[in-house]
XYZ file of C-alpha atoms in Angstrom:
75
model
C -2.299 32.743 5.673
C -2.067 36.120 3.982
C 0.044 36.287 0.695
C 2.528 38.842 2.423
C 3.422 35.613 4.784
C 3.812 32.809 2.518
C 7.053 30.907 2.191
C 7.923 27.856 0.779
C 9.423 27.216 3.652
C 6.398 28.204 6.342
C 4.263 25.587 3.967
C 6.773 22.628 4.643
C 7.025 23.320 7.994
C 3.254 23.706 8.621
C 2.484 20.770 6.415
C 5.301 18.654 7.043
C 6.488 18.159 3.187
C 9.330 17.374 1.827
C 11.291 18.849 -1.260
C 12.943 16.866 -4.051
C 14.553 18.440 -6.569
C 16.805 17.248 -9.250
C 14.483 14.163 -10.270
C 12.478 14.508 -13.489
C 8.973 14.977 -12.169
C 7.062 14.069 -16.231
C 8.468 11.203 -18.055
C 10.613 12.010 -21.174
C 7.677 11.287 -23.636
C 4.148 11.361 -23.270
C 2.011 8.875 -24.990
C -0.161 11.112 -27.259
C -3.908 10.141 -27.115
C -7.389 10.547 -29.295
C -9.992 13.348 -27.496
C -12.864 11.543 -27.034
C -15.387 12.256 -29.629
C -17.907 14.278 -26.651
C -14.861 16.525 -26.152
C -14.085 17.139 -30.202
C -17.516 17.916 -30.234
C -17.668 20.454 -27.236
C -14.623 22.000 -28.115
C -16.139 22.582 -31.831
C -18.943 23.962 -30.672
C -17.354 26.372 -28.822
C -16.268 29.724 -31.151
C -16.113 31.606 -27.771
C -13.226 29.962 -26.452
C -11.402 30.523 -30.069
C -12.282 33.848 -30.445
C -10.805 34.782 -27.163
C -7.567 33.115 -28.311
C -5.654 32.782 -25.240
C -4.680 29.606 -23.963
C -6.285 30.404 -20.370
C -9.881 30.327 -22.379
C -8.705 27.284 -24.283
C -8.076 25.403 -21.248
C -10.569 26.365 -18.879
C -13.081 24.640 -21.777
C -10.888 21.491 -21.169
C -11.498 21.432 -17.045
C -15.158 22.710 -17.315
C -15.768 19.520 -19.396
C -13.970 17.121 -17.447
C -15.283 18.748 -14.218
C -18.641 18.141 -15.205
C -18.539 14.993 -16.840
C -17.176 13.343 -13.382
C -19.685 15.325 -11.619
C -22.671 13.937 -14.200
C -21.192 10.705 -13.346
C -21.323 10.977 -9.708
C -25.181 11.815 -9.768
């Protein structure tokens, strides 16, 4: 579907979702938890992804590393 067409309401229809709004979608608090020490180490090892300084760079280190731990995993 080109951009120009998209609607919310074309993608519920052609998917058949549903909407709710109103409801808290995150809990209130979020348990806060340790990086493993493979990420601390990947992420200090990385003066790239600092140097940059935006948050896209910072997180796109995050989903490489998960992305291809799971897919060492897998193999």
């Amino acid at each position: 579907m080109p951009y120009s067409q998209f609607t919310i309401e074309r993608v519920k229809q052609d998917f058949q979702l549903n909407t709710v709004e109103g409801v808290r979608f995150f809990p209130g608090t979020i348990e806060t938890i340790q990086p493993s020490p493979r990420l601390q180490a990947i992420l200090e090892d990385l003066p790239w992804a600092i140097a940059v300084d935006t948050e896209k760079a910072r997180s796109q280190v995050i989903i490489n590393f998960e992305f291809f731990g799971r897919l060492n995993n897998l193999m």
